[in-house]
Coordinates of C-alpha atoms and ligand atoms in Angstrom, one line a residue:
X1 CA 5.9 2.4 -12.1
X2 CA 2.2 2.7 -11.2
X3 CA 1.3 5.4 -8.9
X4 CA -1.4 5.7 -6.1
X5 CA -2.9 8.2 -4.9
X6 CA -1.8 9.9 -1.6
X7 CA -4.4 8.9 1.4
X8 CA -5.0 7.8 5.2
X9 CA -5.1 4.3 5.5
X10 CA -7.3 4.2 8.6
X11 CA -7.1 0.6 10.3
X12 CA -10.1 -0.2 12.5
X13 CA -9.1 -2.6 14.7
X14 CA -5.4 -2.0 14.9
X15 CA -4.5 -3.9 18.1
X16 CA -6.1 -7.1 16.6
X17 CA -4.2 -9.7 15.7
X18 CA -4.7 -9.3 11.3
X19 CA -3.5 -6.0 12.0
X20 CA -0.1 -6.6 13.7
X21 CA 0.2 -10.0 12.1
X22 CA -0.2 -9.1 8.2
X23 CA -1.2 -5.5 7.2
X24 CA 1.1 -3.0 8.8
X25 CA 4.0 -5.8 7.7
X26 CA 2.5 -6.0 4.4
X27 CA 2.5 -2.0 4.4
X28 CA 6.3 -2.2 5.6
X29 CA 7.4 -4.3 2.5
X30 CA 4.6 -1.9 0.2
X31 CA 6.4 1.3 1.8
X32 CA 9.6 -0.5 0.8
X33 CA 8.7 -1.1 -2.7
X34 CA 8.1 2.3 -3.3
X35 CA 4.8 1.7 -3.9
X36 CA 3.0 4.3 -1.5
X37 CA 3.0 7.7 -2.0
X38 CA 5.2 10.0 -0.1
X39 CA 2.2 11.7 1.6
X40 CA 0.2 8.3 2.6
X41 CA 0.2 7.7 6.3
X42 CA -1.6 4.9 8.6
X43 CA -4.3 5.9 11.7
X44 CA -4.5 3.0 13.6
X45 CA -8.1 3.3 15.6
X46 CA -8.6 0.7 18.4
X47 CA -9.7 1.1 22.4
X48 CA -6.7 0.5 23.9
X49 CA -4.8 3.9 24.9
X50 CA -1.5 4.5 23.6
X51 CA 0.4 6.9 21.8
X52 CA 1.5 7.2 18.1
X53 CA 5.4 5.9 19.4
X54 CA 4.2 3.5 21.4
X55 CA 2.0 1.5 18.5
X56 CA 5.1 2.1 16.1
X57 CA 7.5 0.7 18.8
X58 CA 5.0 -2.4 18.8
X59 CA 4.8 -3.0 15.6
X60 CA 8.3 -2.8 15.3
X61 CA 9.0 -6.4 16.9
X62 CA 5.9 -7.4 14.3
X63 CA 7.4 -6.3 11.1
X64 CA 10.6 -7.9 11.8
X65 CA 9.0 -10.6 12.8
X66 CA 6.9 -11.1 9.6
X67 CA 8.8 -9.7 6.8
X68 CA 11.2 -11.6 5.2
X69 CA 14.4 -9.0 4.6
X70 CA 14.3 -6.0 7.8
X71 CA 15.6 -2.9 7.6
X72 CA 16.1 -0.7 10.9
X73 CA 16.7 2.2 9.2
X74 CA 13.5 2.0 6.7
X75 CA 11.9 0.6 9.1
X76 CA 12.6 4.3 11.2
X77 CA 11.4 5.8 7.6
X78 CA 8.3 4.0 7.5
X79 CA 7.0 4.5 11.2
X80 CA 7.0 7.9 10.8
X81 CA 3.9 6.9 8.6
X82 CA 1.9 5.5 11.6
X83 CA -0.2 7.3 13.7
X84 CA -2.7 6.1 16.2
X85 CA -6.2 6.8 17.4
X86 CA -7.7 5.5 20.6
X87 CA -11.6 5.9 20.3
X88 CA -14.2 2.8 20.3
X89 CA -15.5 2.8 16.8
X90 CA -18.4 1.3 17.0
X91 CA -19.4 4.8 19.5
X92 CA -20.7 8.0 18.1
X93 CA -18.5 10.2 20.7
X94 CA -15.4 8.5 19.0
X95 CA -15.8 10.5 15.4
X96 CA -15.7 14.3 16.2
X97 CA -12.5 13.6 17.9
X98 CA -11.7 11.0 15.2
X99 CA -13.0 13.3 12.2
X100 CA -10.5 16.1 13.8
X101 CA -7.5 14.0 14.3
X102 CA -8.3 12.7 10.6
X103 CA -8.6 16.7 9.2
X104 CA -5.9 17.6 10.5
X105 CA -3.6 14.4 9.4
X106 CA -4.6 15.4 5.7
X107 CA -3.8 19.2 6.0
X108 CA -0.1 18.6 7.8
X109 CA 0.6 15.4 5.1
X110 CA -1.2 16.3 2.0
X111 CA -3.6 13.4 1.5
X112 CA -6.2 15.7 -0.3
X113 CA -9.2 14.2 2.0
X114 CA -8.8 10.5 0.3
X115 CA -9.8 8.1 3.1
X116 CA -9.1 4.2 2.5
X117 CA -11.1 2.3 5.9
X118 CA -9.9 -0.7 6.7
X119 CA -12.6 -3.1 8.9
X120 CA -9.8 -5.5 10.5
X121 CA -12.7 -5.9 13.2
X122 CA -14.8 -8.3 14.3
X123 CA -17.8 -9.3 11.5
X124 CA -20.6 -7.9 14.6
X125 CA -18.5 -4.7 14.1
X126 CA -19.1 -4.0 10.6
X127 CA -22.2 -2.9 10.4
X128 CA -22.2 -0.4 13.5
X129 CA -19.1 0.9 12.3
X130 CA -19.8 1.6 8.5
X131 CA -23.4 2.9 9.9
X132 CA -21.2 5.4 12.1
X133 CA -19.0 6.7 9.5
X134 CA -21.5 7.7 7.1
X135 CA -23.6 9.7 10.2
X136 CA -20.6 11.6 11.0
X137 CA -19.9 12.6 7.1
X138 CA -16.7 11.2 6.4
X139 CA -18.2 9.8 3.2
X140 CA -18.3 12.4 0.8
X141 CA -17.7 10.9 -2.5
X142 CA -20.3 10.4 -4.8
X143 CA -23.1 12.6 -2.0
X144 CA -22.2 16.1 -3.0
X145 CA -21.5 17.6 -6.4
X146 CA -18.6 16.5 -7.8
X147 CA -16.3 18.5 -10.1
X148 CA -15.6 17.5 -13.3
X149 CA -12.1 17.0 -13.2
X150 CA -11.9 13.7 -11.0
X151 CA -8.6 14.4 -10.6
X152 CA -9.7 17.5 -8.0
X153 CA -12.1 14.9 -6.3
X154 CA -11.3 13.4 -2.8
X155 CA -12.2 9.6 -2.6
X156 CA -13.5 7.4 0.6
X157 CA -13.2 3.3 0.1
X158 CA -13.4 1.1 2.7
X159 CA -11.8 -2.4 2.6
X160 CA -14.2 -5.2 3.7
X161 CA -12.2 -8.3 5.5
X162 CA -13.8 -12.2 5.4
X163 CA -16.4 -13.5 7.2
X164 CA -18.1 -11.5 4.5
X165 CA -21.5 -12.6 6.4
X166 CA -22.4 -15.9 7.7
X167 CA -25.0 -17.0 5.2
X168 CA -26.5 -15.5 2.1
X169 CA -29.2 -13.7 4.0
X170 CA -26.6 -12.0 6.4
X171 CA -24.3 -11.5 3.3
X172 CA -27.5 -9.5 1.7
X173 CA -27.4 -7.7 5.0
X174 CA -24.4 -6.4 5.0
X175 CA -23.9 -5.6 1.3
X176 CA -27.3 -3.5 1.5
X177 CA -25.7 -2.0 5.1
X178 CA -22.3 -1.0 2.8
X179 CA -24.0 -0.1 0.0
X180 CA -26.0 2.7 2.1
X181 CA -23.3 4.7 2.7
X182 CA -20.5 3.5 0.4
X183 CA -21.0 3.1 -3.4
X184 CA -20.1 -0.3 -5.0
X185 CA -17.0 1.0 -6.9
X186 CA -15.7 2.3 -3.4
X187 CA -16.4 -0.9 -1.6
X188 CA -13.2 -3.4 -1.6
X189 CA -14.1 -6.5 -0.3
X190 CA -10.4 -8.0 0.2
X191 CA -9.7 -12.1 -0.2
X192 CA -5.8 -12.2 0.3
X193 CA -6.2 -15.5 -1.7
X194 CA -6.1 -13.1 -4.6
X195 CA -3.0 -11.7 -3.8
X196 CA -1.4 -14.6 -3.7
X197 CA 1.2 -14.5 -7.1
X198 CA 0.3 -18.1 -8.7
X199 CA -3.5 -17.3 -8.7
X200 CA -2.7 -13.9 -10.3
X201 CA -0.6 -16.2 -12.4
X202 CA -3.5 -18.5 -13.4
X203 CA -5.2 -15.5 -15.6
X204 CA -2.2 -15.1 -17.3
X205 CA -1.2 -18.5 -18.0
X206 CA -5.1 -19.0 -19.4
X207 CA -5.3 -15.9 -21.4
X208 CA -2.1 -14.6 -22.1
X209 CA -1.0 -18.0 -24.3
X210 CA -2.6 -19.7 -27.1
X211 CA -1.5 -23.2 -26.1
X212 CA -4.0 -23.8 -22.7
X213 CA -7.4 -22.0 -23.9
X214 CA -8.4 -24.3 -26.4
X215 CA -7.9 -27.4 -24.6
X216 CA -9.2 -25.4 -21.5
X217 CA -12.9 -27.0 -21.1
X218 CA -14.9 -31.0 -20.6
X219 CA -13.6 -32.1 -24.4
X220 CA -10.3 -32.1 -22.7
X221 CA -10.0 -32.0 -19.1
X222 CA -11.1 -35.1 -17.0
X223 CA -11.5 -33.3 -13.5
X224 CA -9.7 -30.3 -11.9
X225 CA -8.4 -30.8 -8.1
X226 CA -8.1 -27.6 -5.6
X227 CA -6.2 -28.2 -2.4
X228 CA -6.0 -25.8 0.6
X229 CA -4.6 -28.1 3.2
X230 CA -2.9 -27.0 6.2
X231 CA -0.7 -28.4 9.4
X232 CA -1.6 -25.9 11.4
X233 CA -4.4 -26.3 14.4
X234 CA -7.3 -24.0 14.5
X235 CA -5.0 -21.9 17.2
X236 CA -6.6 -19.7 20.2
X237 CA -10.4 -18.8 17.9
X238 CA -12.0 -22.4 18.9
X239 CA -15.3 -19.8 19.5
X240 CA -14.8 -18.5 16.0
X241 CA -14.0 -21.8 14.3
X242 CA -16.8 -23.4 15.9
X243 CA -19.3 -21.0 14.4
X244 CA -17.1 -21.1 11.0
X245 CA -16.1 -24.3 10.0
X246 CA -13.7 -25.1 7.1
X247 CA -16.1 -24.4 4.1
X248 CA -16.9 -20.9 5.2
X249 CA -13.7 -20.2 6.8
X250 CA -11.9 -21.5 3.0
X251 CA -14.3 -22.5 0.7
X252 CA -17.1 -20.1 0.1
X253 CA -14.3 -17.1 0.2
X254 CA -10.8 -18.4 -0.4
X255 CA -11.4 -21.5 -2.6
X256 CA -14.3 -20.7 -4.5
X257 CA -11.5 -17.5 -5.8
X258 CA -9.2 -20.0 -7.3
X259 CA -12.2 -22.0 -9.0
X260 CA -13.3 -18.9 -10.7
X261 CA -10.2 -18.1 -12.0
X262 CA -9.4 -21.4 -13.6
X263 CA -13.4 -21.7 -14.6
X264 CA -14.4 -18.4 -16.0
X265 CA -14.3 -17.5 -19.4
X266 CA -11.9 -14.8 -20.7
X267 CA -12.6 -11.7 -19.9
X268 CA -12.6 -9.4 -23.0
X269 CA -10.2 -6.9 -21.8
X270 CA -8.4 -7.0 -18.6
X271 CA -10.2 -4.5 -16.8
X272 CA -11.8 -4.7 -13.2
X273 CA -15.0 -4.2 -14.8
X274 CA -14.5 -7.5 -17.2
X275 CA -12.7 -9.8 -14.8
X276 CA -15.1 -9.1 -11.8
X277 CA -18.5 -9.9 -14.8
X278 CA -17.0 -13.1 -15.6
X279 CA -16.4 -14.1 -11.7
X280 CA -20.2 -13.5 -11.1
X281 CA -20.8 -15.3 -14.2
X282 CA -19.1 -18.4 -13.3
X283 CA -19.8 -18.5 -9.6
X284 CA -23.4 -18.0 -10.8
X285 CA -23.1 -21.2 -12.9
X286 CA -22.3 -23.6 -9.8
X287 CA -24.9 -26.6 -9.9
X288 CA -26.3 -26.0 -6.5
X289 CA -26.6 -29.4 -5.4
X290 CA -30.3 -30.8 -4.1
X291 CA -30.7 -32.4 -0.9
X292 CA -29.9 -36.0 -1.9
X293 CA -26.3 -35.2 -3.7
X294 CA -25.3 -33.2 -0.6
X295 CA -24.4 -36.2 0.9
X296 CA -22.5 -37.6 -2.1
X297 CA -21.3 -34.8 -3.1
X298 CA -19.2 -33.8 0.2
X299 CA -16.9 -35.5 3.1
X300 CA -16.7 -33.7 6.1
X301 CA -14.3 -34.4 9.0
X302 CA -12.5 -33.4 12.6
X303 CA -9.2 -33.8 13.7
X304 CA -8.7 -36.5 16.1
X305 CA -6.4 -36.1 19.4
X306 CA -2.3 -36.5 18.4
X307 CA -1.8 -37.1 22.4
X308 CA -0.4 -33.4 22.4
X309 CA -3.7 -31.5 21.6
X310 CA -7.0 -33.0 22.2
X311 CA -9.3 -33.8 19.2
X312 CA -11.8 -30.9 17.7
X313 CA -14.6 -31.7 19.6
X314 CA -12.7 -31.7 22.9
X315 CA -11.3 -28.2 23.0
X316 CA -12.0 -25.8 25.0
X317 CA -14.4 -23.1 23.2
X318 CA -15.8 -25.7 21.1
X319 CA -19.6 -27.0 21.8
X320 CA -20.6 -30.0 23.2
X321 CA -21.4 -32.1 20.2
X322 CA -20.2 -29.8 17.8
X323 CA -20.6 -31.1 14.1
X324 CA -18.0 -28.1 12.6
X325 CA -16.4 -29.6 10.3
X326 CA -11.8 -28.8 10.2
X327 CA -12.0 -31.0 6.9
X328 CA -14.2 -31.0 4.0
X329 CA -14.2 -32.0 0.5
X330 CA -17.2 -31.3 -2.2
X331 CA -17.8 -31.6 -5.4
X332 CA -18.8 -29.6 -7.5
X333 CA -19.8 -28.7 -11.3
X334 CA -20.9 -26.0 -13.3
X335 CA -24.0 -25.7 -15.7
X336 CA -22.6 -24.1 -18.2
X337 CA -21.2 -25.1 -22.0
X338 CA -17.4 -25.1 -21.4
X339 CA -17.5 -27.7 -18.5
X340 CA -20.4 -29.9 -19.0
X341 CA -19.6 -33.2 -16.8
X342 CA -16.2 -31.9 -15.7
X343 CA -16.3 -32.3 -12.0
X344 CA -14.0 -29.8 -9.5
X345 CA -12.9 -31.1 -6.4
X346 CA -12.5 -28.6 -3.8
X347 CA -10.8 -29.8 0.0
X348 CA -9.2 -27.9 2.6
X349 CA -8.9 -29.1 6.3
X350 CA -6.5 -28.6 9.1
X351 CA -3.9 -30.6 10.5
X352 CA -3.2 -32.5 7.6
X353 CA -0.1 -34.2 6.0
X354 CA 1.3 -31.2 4.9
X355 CA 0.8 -27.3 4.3
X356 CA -0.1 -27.0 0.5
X357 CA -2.3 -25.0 -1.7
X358 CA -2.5 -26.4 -5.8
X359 CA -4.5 -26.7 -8.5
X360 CA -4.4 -29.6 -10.1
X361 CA -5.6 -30.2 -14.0
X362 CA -5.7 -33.8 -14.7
X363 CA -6.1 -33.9 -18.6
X364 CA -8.3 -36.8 -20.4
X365 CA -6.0 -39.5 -21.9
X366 CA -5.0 -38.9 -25.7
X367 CA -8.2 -40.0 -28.4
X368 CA -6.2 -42.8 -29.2
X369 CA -3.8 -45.4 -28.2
X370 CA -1.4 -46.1 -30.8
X371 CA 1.2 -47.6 -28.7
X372 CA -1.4 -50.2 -27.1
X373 CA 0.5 -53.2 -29.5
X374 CA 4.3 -52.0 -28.3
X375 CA 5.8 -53.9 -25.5
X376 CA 6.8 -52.3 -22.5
X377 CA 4.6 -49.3 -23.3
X378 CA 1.2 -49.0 -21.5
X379 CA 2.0 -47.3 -18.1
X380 CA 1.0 -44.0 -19.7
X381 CA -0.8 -41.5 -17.2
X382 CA -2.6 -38.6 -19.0
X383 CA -1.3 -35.4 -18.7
X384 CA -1.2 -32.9 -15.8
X385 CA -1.0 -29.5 -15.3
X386 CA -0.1 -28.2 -11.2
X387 CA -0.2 -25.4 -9.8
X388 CA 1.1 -24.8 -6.8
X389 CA 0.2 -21.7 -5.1
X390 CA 2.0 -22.7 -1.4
X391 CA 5.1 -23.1 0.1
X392 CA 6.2 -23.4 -3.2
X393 CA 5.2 -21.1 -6.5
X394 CA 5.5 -23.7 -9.2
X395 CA 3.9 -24.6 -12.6
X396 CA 4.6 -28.5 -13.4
X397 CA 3.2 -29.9 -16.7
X398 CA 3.4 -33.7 -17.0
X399 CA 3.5 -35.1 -20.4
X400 CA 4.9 -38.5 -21.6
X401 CA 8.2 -38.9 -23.6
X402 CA 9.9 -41.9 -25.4
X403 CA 13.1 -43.3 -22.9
X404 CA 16.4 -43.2 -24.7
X405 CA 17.8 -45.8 -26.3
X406 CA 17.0 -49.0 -28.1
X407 CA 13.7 -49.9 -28.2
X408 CA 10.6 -47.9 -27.6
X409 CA 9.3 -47.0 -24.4
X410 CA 7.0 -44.2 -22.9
X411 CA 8.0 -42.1 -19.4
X412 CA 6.2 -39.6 -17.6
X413 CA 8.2 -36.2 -17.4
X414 CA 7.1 -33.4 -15.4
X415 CA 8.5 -30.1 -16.6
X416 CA 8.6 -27.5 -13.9
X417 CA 8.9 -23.4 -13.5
X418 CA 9.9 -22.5 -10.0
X419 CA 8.9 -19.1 -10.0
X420 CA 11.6 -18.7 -6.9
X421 CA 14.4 -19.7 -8.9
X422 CA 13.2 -17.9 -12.5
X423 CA 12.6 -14.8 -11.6
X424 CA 15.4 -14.3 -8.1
X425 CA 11.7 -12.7 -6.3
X426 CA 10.5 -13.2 -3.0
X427 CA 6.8 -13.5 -2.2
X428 CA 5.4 -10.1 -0.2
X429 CA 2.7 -10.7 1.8
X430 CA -0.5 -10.7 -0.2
X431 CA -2.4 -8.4 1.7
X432 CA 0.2 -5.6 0.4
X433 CA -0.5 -5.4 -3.2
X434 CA -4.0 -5.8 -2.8
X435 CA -4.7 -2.5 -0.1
X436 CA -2.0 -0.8 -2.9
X437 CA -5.1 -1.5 -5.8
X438 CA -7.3 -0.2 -3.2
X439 CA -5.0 3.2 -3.4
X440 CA -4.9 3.5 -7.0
X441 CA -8.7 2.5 -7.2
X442 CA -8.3 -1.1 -8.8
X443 CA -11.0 -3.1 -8.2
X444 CA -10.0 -6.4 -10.4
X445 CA -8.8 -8.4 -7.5
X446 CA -11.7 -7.9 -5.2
X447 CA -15.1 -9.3 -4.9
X448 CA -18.4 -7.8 -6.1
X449 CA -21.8 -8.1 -4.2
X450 CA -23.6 -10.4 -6.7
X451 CA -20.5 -12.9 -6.4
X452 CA -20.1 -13.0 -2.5
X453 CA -24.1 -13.7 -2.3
X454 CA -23.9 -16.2 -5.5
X455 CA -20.8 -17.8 -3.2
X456 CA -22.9 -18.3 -0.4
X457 CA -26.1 -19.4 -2.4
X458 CA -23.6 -22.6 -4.1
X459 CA -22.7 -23.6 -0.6
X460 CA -25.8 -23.0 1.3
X461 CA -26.5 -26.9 1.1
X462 CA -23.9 -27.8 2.4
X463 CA -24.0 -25.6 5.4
X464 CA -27.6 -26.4 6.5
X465 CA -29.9 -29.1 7.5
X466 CA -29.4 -31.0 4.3
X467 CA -26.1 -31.8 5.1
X468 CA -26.7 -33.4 8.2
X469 CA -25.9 -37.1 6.6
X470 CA -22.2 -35.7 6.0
X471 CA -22.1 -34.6 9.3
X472 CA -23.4 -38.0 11.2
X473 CA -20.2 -39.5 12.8
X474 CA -17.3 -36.8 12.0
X475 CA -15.9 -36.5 15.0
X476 CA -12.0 -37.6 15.1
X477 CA -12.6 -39.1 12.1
X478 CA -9.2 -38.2 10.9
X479 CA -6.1 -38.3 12.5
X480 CA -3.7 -35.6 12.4
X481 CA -0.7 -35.5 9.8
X482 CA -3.4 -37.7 7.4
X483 CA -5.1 -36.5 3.9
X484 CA -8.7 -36.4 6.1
X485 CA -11.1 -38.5 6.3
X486 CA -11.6 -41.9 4.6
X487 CA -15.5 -40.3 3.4
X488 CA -12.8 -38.0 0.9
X489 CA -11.0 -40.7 -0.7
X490 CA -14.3 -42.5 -1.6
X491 CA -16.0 -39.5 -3.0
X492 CA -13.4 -39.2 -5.6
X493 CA -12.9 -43.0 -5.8
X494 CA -17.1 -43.3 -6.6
X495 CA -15.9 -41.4 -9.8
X496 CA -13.2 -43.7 -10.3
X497 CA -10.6 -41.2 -9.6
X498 CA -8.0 -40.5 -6.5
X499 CA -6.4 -37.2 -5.0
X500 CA -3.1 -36.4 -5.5
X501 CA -1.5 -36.6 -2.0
X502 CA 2.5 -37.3 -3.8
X503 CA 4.8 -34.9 -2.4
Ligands
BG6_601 C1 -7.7 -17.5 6.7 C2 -8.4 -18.5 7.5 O1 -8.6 -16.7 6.0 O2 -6.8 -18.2 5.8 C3 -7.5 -19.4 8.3 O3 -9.3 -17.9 8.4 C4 -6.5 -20.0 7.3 O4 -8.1 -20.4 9.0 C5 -5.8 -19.0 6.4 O5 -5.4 -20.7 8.1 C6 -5.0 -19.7 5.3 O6 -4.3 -18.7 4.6 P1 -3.0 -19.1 3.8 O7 -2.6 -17.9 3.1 O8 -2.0 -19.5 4.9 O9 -3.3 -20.3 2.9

């Protein structure tokens, strides 16, 4: 088994709702796992007054809540890992105190001065907050002499949550902000999109078998689909929403990680150095689209009322006349060798038909027919490769077979691998293994500077002025328990193509 490091996971923002909702469970099911050290305890820092029993008697209802298989008694094992800190972070007077509680944390548990921050605050937040940390010297790593041996070295990483800036500019902002007081290999910019286990799964399925790769690029594949939809509303953060909107809230961070992973060429060595070039390399590559295929290159949308919630635009927190989009669809290709005139079709929205997050890989139809004379043959479909991330972890390849019996006839057969049913495991929560990496110094599965400002720079156009046709008219222009708007059929149908919505 790998090991990490021992540290002090310090969680700013620890009353919020990411905090409660996903990391202390996710810690809960790493704890566990075995996968923390012994000596690794969690300082929850937020305004609110409370003491150390109090937070772990709140969290309690949480974990059980979240995780899948409680345990009281572990449960009682793991609390004794949480301690909390009240102090308003963004405040200088809150880091003596803080520094103290912090020193003395790492003398009684052993955690050898690593410090792993966690900003589960608002994005306003992050810059005060990292700005106050390195003023009060908690940052030591790579600002003093270092010994030799890095094994006698403390560390200091902080974890970076989504929205990773607003825009490229403010995305420049903050990396420069980080960068002053963290160095890149300690800065962890988290996207729990890559903890997800079929995404991970993606790499290996590419580049750990001989049969995809080569068939992998525009000779071969006809269009790839990504799918992000979701039932859900847009809950109590109308205000944040509205200033959000589905391709920033999904897109830019979320989606545009699954595109580089089935894009990107293979990395030559599995190492965070390798993988993380190649993501920059292929985000890089995005045709950013001019101002007259922004409008044919995207359908936006807005839920309409279902009689039990009003529609987007009427909600309270929302802006009169808001033109946020909670659907959208683009387009997009890449100018590079391997996918010359392969489109990707990227949509997420919410209150849609169903919750499901795929890949799809619709294949090109074989060179030749050579069944085009035989009778009853000729409903051949190309192949298909899904990937389906969410409920369900499943691969399904699609490939045509001959019926049985007299005669010859062609059938599509999908062949499946339920990962639930292979391998007996349950899904943790993503957000786990991912602040685990962050431990043990893994950077593979997070996202580098030059690819969260490349991100923004491919959606940019869709974001601002120039996408004001797509926007004309998108109010309630879907209605709830749909695939979205009729704007995101046509943009594939244009190309002669159709989404899969099947179940
Ligand atoms: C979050 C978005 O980052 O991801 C939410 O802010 C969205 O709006 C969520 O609902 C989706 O995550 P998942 O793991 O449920 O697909």
């Amino acid at each position: 088994m790998l090991t990490t490091d021992p540290c002090i996971l310090v969680i700013f923002g620890a009353s919020g709702d990411l905090a409660s909702r996903k990391l202390v469970p996710a810690m809960y099911e790493m704890h566990v796992a075995g996968q923390l050290h012994p000596s690794t305890v969690i300082l929850g820092v937020s305004r609110t007054q409370k003491s150390d029993d109090a937070w772990r008697d709140e969290l309690k209802s949480w974990v059980e809540r979240q995780v899948k298989k409680f345990d009281a008694a572990k449960y009682a094992e793991f609390a004794r890992r949480l301690f909390y800190f009240a102090g308003d972070a963004v405040k200088r007077e809150c880091y003596p105190p803080l520094e103290a509680r912090l020193a003395e944390l790492a003398e009684e548990k052993g955690t050898r001065g690593n410090l792993l921050f966690f900003l589960s605050v608002a994005e306003s937040l992050y810059e005060p907050i990292v700005e106050r940390i390195d003023e009060a010297g908690l940052v030591v790593e790579g600002k003093r002499w270092c010994s030799i041996d890095p094994s006698t070295r403390s560390w200091q990483r902080i974890i970076v949550e989504k929205p990773f800036g607003h825009d490229a500019a403010s995305a420049a902002s903050l990396n420069r902000a980080l960068g002053r007081a963290f160095e890149e290999e300690a800065i962890y910019r988290i996207d729990h999109y890559l903890g997800k286990e079929l995404v991970q799964s993606m790499l290996v399925l590419r580049f750990g078998n001989s049969i995809f790769e080569p068939v992998w690029n525009w000779q071969y594949i006809d269009h790839v689909q990504i799918t992000a939809a979701e039932t859900v509303s847009v809950g109590q953060r109308t205000a944040f929403y509205d200033e959000t909107g589905a391709i920033r809230d999904m897109i830019q961070s979320h989606l545009f990680q699954v595109l580089a992973f089935v894009a990107m060429e293979p990395p030559s060595l599995y190492t965070p150095e390798n993988v993380r070039a190649e993501k920059i390399k292929i985000i890089d590559s995005i045709s950013v689209p001019t101002a007259d295929e922004v409008a044919t290159h995207c359908a936006l949308g807005q839920f309409a009322s279902d009689g039990k919630e009003g529609a987007y635009h009427e909600l309270a927190g929302v802006a009169q006349g808001s033109t946020t989009e909670t659907y959208a669809a683009i387009k997009v290709h890449f100018d590079n060798w391997r996918w010359a005139g392969t489109p990707f079709y990227i949509r997420t929205g919410k209150k849609l038909a169903q919750k499901r997050t795929e890949v799809v890989v619709q294949f090109k139809p074989p060179a030749a027919n050579l069944f085009r004379k035989v009778a009853g043959f000729g409903n051949e479909t190309p192949n298909r490769l899904v990937i389906e991330i969410a409920p369900k972890e499943r691969f399904n390849l699609r490939f045509e077979v001959k019926v049985p019996g007299f005669g010859l006839r062609g059938a599509n057969v999908d062949m499946q691998l339920d990962y639930a049913d292979h391998f007996k495991a349950e899904p943790v929560e993503a957000y786990g293994p991912l602040i685990v990496d962050a431990m043990r110094g893994d950077q593979t599965l997070f996202k580098h500077r030059v690819e969260v400002e490349g991100a923004w720079n491919a959606v940019m156009p869709f974001l601002d002025a120039r996408s004001a046709a797509a926007r004309a008219g998108i109010r309630a222009n879907y209605a709830v328990g749909s695939w979205g708007p009729a704007a995101a059929d046509e943009l594939l149908a244009r190309d002669g193509r159709a989404w899969r919505n099947e179940p």
